[in-house]
Coordinates of C-alpha atoms in Angstrom, one line a residue:
X1 CA 66.0 6.1 -28.7
X2 CA 64.8 2.9 -27.2
X3 CA 63.7 5.6 -24.1
X4 CA 62.2 8.0 -27.0
X5 CA 60.5 4.7 -28.5
X6 CA 59.0 3.7 -24.9
X7 CA 57.4 7.0 -24.7
X8 CA 55.8 6.9 -28.0
X9 CA 54.5 3.7 -27.4
X10 CA 52.9 4.2 -23.8
X11 CA 49.6 2.5 -24.2
X12 CA 46.6 5.3 -22.7
X13 CA 44.3 4.1 -19.7
X14 CA 41.6 2.3 -20.8
X15 CA 38.4 4.1 -20.5
X16 CA 35.7 1.9 -18.0
X17 CA 32.7 2.0 -19.2
X18 CA 30.1 3.1 -16.8
X19 CA 26.6 2.3 -17.1
X20 CA 23.6 5.2 -16.7
X21 CA 21.6 5.0 -14.3
X22 CA 18.3 3.1 -15.3
X23 CA 14.9 2.8 -13.6
X24 CA 13.5 -0.6 -12.9
X25 CA 11.6 -1.2 -16.4
X26 CA 10.2 -4.4 -14.9
X27 CA 8.6 -2.7 -11.7
X28 CA 7.4 0.2 -13.9
X29 CA 5.7 -2.5 -16.7
X30 CA 4.1 -4.7 -13.5
X31 CA 2.8 -1.5 -11.7
X32 CA 1.7 -0.1 -15.0
X33 CA 0.1 -3.4 -16.0
X34 CA -1.9 -3.3 -12.8
X35 CA -3.2 0.2 -12.9
X36 CA -4.6 -0.3 -16.4
X37 CA -6.3 -3.9 -15.4
X38 CA -7.3 -1.9 -11.8
X39 CA -9.5 0.2 -14.1
X40 CA -10.7 -2.4 -16.9
X41 CA -11.9 -4.2 -13.2
X42 CA -13.7 -1.4 -11.6
X43 CA -15.9 -0.7 -15.1
X44 CA -16.7 -4.5 -15.3
X45 CA -17.4 -5.1 -11.7
X46 CA -19.5 -1.5 -11.1
X47 CA -21.2 -0.8 -14.9
X48 CA -24.8 -2.5 -14.3
X49 CA -25.2 -0.8 -10.6
X50 CA -24.8 2.5 -11.8
X51 CA -26.4 2.1 -15.0
X52 CA -29.7 0.6 -13.6
X53 CA -29.5 3.2 -10.4
X54 CA -31.0 6.7 -10.7
X55 CA -28.5 7.7 -8.0
X56 CA -25.0 7.8 -10.5
X57 CA -27.8 9.0 -13.5
X58 CA -28.0 5.5 -15.4
X59 CA -24.5 6.6 -16.4
X60 CA -22.4 2.8 -16.8
X61 CA -19.3 4.7 -16.7
X62 CA -19.4 6.5 -14.0
X63 CA -16.5 4.9 -11.7
X64 CA -14.7 4.3 -14.7
X65 CA -14.4 8.0 -15.4
X66 CA -13.4 8.9 -12.0
X67 CA -11.0 5.8 -11.8
X68 CA -9.3 6.6 -15.1
X69 CA -8.8 10.2 -13.8
X70 CA -7.4 9.7 -10.3
X71 CA -5.2 6.8 -12.2
X72 CA -3.5 9.5 -14.8
X73 CA -3.0 11.7 -11.8
X74 CA -1.2 9.4 -10.1
X75 CA 0.5 8.2 -13.1
X76 CA 1.5 11.7 -13.1
X77 CA 2.8 11.8 -9.7
X78 CA 4.7 8.6 -9.9
X79 CA 6.7 10.3 -12.9
X80 CA 7.1 13.1 -11.4
X81 CA 8.6 11.2 -8.1
X82 CA 10.3 8.6 -10.3
X83 CA 12.7 12.0 -11.1
X84 CA 12.8 13.6 -7.8
X85 CA 16.6 11.9 -5.8
X86 CA 15.1 10.3 -2.8
X87 CA 17.6 12.2 -1.1
X88 CA 15.6 14.9 -1.6
X89 CA 12.8 13.9 0.9
X90 CA 14.9 13.7 4.0
X91 CA 14.2 17.4 4.0
X92 CA 10.4 17.2 4.4
X93 CA 10.3 13.9 6.2
X94 CA 9.5 15.1 9.7
X95 CA 7.4 18.0 8.3
X96 CA 5.5 15.4 6.4
X97 CA 5.1 13.3 9.6
X98 CA 3.8 16.3 12.0
X99 CA 1.7 17.3 9.4
X100 CA -0.2 13.8 8.9
X101 CA -0.2 13.4 12.7
X102 CA -2.0 16.9 12.7
X103 CA -4.4 15.9 10.3
X104 CA -5.1 12.6 12.3
X105 CA -5.4 14.2 15.0
X106 CA -8.1 16.5 13.7
X107 CA -9.7 13.9 11.8
X108 CA -12.6 12.5 14.3
X109 CA -13.6 16.7 14.7
X110 CA -13.2 17.8 11.0
X111 CA -13.8 14.5 9.1
X112 CA -16.5 13.7 6.4
X113 CA -19.1 10.6 7.8
X114 CA -19.2 8.3 5.2
X115 CA -21.3 5.4 6.0
X116 CA -20.8 5.8 9.6
X117 CA -16.9 6.3 9.6
X118 CA -14.8 9.6 9.5
X119 CA -12.1 8.6 7.6
X120 CA -11.8 11.2 5.0
X121 CA -11.0 15.2 4.7
X122 CA -13.1 17.3 2.5
X123 CA -11.3 20.3 1.2
X124 CA -13.6 22.0 -1.7
X125 CA -13.9 19.1 -4.3
X126 CA -11.1 17.2 -3.3
X127 CA -11.6 14.9 -0.6
X128 CA -8.4 12.1 0.6
X129 CA -7.7 10.0 3.6
X130 CA -4.9 11.2 5.7
X131 CA -3.5 7.3 6.7
X132 CA -3.1 7.1 3.2
X133 CA -0.5 10.4 3.4
X134 CA 1.0 8.8 7.1
X135 CA 1.8 5.6 5.6
X136 CA 3.9 7.8 3.5
X137 CA 5.2 10.3 6.5
X138 CA 5.9 7.3 8.2
X139 CA 8.0 5.3 6.2
X140 CA 10.2 8.7 4.9
X141 CA 10.6 9.6 8.7
X142 CA 11.1 6.6 10.8
X143 CA 13.3 5.5 8.1
X144 CA 15.6 8.9 8.5
X145 CA 15.4 8.5 12.2
X146 CA 16.7 4.5 12.1
X147 CA 19.4 5.8 10.0
X148 CA 20.3 9.0 12.0
X149 CA 20.1 6.7 15.4
X150 CA 20.8 3.3 14.4
X151 CA 23.2 2.8 17.2
X152 CA 20.6 3.9 19.5
X153 CA 18.6 1.1 19.1
X154 CA 20.8 -1.3 20.3
X155 CA 19.5 0.0 24.0
X156 CA 15.5 -0.5 25.1
X157 CA 15.6 3.4 25.7
X158 CA 16.5 4.4 22.0
X159 CA 14.1 1.4 20.6
X160 CA 11.0 2.5 22.6
X161 CA 11.7 5.8 21.5
X162 CA 11.6 4.4 17.4
X163 CA 8.4 3.0 18.9
X164 CA 7.1 5.8 19.7
X165 CA 7.8 7.8 16.3
X166 CA 5.5 4.6 14.5
X167 CA 2.9 4.4 17.8
X168 CA 1.9 7.8 17.8
X169 CA 0.1 7.6 14.2
X170 CA -0.9 3.9 14.5
X171 CA -2.4 5.0 17.4
X172 CA -4.3 7.9 16.3
X173 CA -5.2 5.8 12.8
X174 CA -6.7 3.3 15.0
X175 CA -9.3 5.5 16.3
X176 CA -11.0 5.8 13.2
X177 CA -9.6 2.8 11.1
X178 CA -7.9 -0.3 12.9
X179 CA -7.0 -2.0 9.7
X180 CA -4.8 1.0 8.5
X181 CA -3.5 1.1 12.0
X182 CA -2.8 -2.5 11.8
X183 CA -1.1 -2.5 8.1
X184 CA 1.0 0.4 9.4
X185 CA 2.1 -1.1 12.5
X186 CA 3.2 -4.3 10.5
X187 CA 5.2 -2.0 7.6
X188 CA 6.6 0.2 10.8
X189 CA 8.1 -2.9 12.9
X190 CA 9.4 -4.4 9.6
X191 CA 11.7 -1.6 8.9
X192 CA 12.6 -1.7 12.2
X193 CA 13.2 -5.0 12.6
X194 CA 15.7 -4.7 9.6
X195 CA 17.5 -2.1 11.2
X196 CA 17.7 -3.4 15.0
X197 CA 19.9 -5.3 16.4
X198 CA 17.9 -6.5 19.2
X199 CA 15.2 -9.7 18.3
X200 CA 14.1 -10.0 21.5
X201 CA 12.9 -6.1 21.7
X202 CA 10.1 -7.6 19.3
X203 CA 9.2 -10.8 20.7
X204 CA 8.8 -7.9 23.7
X205 CA 6.8 -6.4 22.0
X206 CA 4.3 -8.6 20.1
X207 CA 3.8 -9.6 23.9
X208 CA 2.5 -5.8 24.6
X209 CA 0.7 -5.3 21.4
X210 CA -1.6 -8.6 22.1
X211 CA -3.3 -7.3 25.1
X212 CA -3.8 -3.7 23.1
X213 CA -5.6 -5.9 20.1
X214 CA -8.0 -7.7 22.9
X215 CA -8.7 -4.5 24.4
X216 CA -9.2 -3.1 21.1
X217 CA -11.9 -5.9 20.1
X218 CA -13.5 -6.1 23.7
X219 CA -14.2 -2.3 24.4
X220 CA -17.6 -1.7 24.2
X221 CA -17.3 0.9 22.0
X222 CA -15.2 -1.5 19.3
X223 CA -17.4 -4.5 20.4
X224 CA -18.4 -4.6 16.3
X225 CA -14.8 -6.1 15.8
X226 CA -15.8 -9.3 17.8
X227 CA -18.6 -9.5 16.1
X228 CA -16.7 -9.8 12.9
X229 CA -14.3 -12.3 14.2
X230 CA -17.2 -14.6 15.2
X231 CA -18.8 -14.0 11.6
X232 CA -15.4 -15.1 10.0
X233 CA -15.4 -18.7 11.8
X234 CA -18.8 -19.0 10.8
X235 CA -20.4 -16.5 8.1
X236 CA -23.7 -18.5 8.1
X237 CA -24.3 -17.8 11.1
X238 CA -25.8 -14.3 10.1
X239 CA -26.1 -14.5 5.9
X240 CA -28.2 -11.6 5.7
X241 CA -26.2 -9.3 7.5
X242 CA -22.7 -9.6 8.8
X243 CA -21.6 -12.7 6.6
X244 CA -23.7 -11.6 3.9
X245 CA -20.6 -10.0 2.0
X246 CA -18.4 -13.1 2.9
X247 CA -20.8 -15.0 1.3
X248 CA -21.8 -14.0 -1.9
X249 CA -17.8 -13.5 -2.4
X250 CA -17.2 -16.8 -2.3
X251 CA -19.8 -17.8 -4.3
X252 CA -18.4 -15.5 -7.1
X253 CA -14.5 -17.4 -6.2
X254 CA -16.3 -21.2 -6.8
X255 CA -18.4 -20.0 -9.8
X256 CA -15.2 -18.8 -11.6
X257 CA -13.3 -22.3 -11.7
X258 CA -10.6 -22.4 -14.4
X259 CA -11.1 -20.4 -16.8
X260 CA -14.0 -17.8 -15.4
X261 CA -17.6 -16.7 -16.7
X262 CA -16.4 -14.3 -18.6
X263 CA -14.6 -10.1 -18.6
X264 CA -18.0 -8.2 -17.4
X265 CA -20.5 -11.5 -17.2
X266 CA -20.3 -11.6 -13.1
X267 CA -23.2 -12.5 -11.8
X268 CA -22.5 -11.7 -7.9
X269 CA -22.0 -8.0 -8.7
X270 CA -25.6 -7.6 -9.2
X271 CA -25.4 -9.0 -4.9
X272 CA -22.3 -7.9 -3.6
X273 CA -22.4 -4.4 -2.6
X274 CA -20.1 -2.5 -3.6
X275 CA -18.3 -4.9 -5.5
X276 CA -15.9 -2.6 -7.3
X277 CA -14.0 -1.3 -3.5
X278 CA -12.6 -4.0 -1.6
X279 CA -14.4 -7.1 -2.8
X280 CA -13.3 -6.8 -6.0
X281 CA -11.0 -9.9 -5.7
X282 CA -13.5 -12.2 -5.7
X283 CA -14.9 -10.3 -9.0
X284 CA -11.7 -11.4 -10.7
X285 CA -11.7 -14.9 -9.3
X286 CA -15.4 -15.1 -11.0
X287 CA -14.8 -13.6 -14.5
X288 CA -11.5 -14.4 -15.5
X289 CA -11.1 -17.8 -12.8
X290 CA -8.2 -19.4 -11.4
X291 CA -6.4 -18.2 -14.0
X292 CA -7.0 -15.0 -14.4
X293 CA -6.4 -14.9 -10.2
X294 CA -3.6 -16.4 -10.2
X295 CA -2.0 -13.8 -13.0
X296 CA -2.9 -11.2 -10.5
X297 CA -0.9 -12.6 -7.5
X298 CA 1.9 -13.6 -9.7
X299 CA 2.2 -9.8 -10.9
X300 CA 2.4 -8.5 -7.2
X301 CA 4.7 -11.3 -6.3
X302 CA 6.8 -9.7 -9.2
X303 CA 6.3 -6.4 -7.6
X304 CA 7.7 -6.9 -4.6
X305 CA 10.7 -9.1 -5.3
X306 CA 11.2 -6.4 -7.7
X307 CA 10.9 -4.3 -4.4
X308 CA 13.2 -6.5 -2.0
X309 CA 15.7 -6.7 -4.9
X310 CA 16.0 -2.7 -5.3
X311 CA 15.9 -2.6 -1.2
X312 CA 19.0 -4.8 -1.2
X313 CA 20.3 -3.1 -3.9
X314 CA 19.8 0.3 -2.9
X315 CA 23.1 3.2 -2.4
X316 CA 22.5 3.3 1.3
X317 CA 21.2 2.6 4.7
X318 CA 18.1 4.9 3.6
X319 CA 17.1 3.8 0.6
X320 CA 17.1 0.8 1.4
X321 CA 14.8 1.2 4.2
X322 CA 13.0 3.3 2.5
X323 CA 12.2 0.8 -0.4
X324 CA 11.6 -1.9 2.3
X325 CA 8.4 0.5 3.5
X326 CA 7.3 0.7 0.5
X327 CA 7.7 -3.0 -0.5
X328 CA 6.1 -4.1 3.0
X329 CA 2.9 -1.9 2.4
X330 CA 2.1 -3.7 -1.0
X331 CA 3.2 -7.1 0.2
X332 CA 0.9 -6.6 3.7
X333 CA -2.0 -5.0 1.5
X334 CA -2.5 -7.3 -0.9
X335 CA -2.6 -10.8 1.4
X336 CA -4.4 -8.8 3.6
X337 CA -7.0 -8.4 1.3
X338 CA -7.0 -11.3 -0.8
X339 CA -7.0 -13.2 2.8
X340 CA -10.2 -11.6 3.5
X341 CA -12.3 -12.0 -0.3
X342 CA -11.5 -15.7 0.8
X343 CA -12.2 -15.7 4.5
X344 CA -8.8 -16.8 5.7
X345 CA -8.5 -13.8 7.9
X346 CA -11.5 -11.7 9.5
X347 CA -12.4 -8.6 7.2
X348 CA -10.2 -6.0 7.8
X349 CA -11.4 -3.5 4.8
X350 CA -8.2 -3.2 3.2
X351 CA -8.6 -2.6 -0.4
X352 CA -6.0 -3.9 -3.6
X353 CA -4.1 -2.3 -4.1
X354 CA -3.5 -0.4 -7.7
X355 CA -6.9 -2.3 -8.1
X356 CA -9.8 -0.9 -5.9
X357 CA -11.6 1.9 -6.4
X358 CA -9.9 5.0 -4.5
X359 CA -8.7 8.1 -5.6
X360 CA -6.4 8.8 -2.7
X361 CA -5.6 5.3 -2.0
X362 CA -4.4 5.2 -5.7
X363 CA -2.7 8.5 -5.9
X364 CA -0.6 8.1 -2.9
X365 CA 0.4 4.3 -3.6
X366 CA 1.6 5.4 -7.1
X367 CA 3.6 8.2 -5.5
X368 CA 5.3 5.4 -3.3
X369 CA 6.0 3.6 -6.3
X370 CA 7.7 6.8 -8.1
X371 CA 9.8 7.0 -5.0
X372 CA 11.1 2.8 -5.7
X373 CA 11.4 3.4 -8.9
X374 CA 13.7 6.4 -8.4
X375 CA 15.9 4.1 -5.2
X376 CA 16.1 1.8 -7.9
X377 CA 18.3 4.1 -9.9
X378 CA 21.0 4.6 -7.4
X379 CA 22.2 0.8 -6.8
X380 CA 25.3 0.7 -4.8
X381 CA 28.9 0.6 -6.9

């Protein structure tokens, strides 16, 4: 009887509560806030120039409509990427890498020349920059290669092979867009630095990159880059030429004060060429002041923090490296843009992520955010 009673009172094992997979909604909120803010600021920075120009049919909403369309397409792409498991991209990482290199290789021959720069490929009504596609492709494939050959990174030959995977697109991009090539190099080196057990490789690599960078400045074909450095050091040496944009941008930053002159009330946007593009942070400083510009920087800081957190909690090494590459892209690009606007570094022509005008950059950046959000659904157990 005691055995029967004991058997009847045997407790059933407790069912563990398993938390369902969820996205990092904090990151999602920051991304959507930046995109919406970017659309508003593009309109604020561009409406005067478009409403007073027959080239835009005096349409004050010209850039607003276009950026709004790209924002919608980019958000749709982000939602799609959010729901595709990150492991799916492993199958296409090498294909994307080879396709991006092919597009970069043919770019000088078939690309569209815009204001002296051949950075776009035009297919019917679609115009895009292969360098934006290359950012995604390199992050996906370099991360996969590192995971599959991690032991080989401990010897010089294996490390050089990984460096060549990064170096090929960097060199191809540098032929038409040095600043984007530098950004991609920084992102790729960040991935390799995290994965490699040998720090001295990076010291030696830095020593090798310095002469290459000097060559890219000293060659007669690229002599204009030396002029950019000289203008950066003393923009008032050519106030009507190379230093004009820097000076007008600094005027905008300084005139904003603490609270700014008010949204849409910028005066410097009538002087700054294409104020809705790379220099838009100066308009933010003028219209919203130190407080508004500081809040934008805080949003980017929160985005980078969430990205680092996702990388640290990623389920496996591949997810961790991809998340690192995506986060590093946003971090470096925003730092470069803000540094240029404040004349902290030489002018390199990098757009401010989510905010500067540009359809290709916005769509691919939002696609990467979708990948990062998907990785956030699969934390470590």
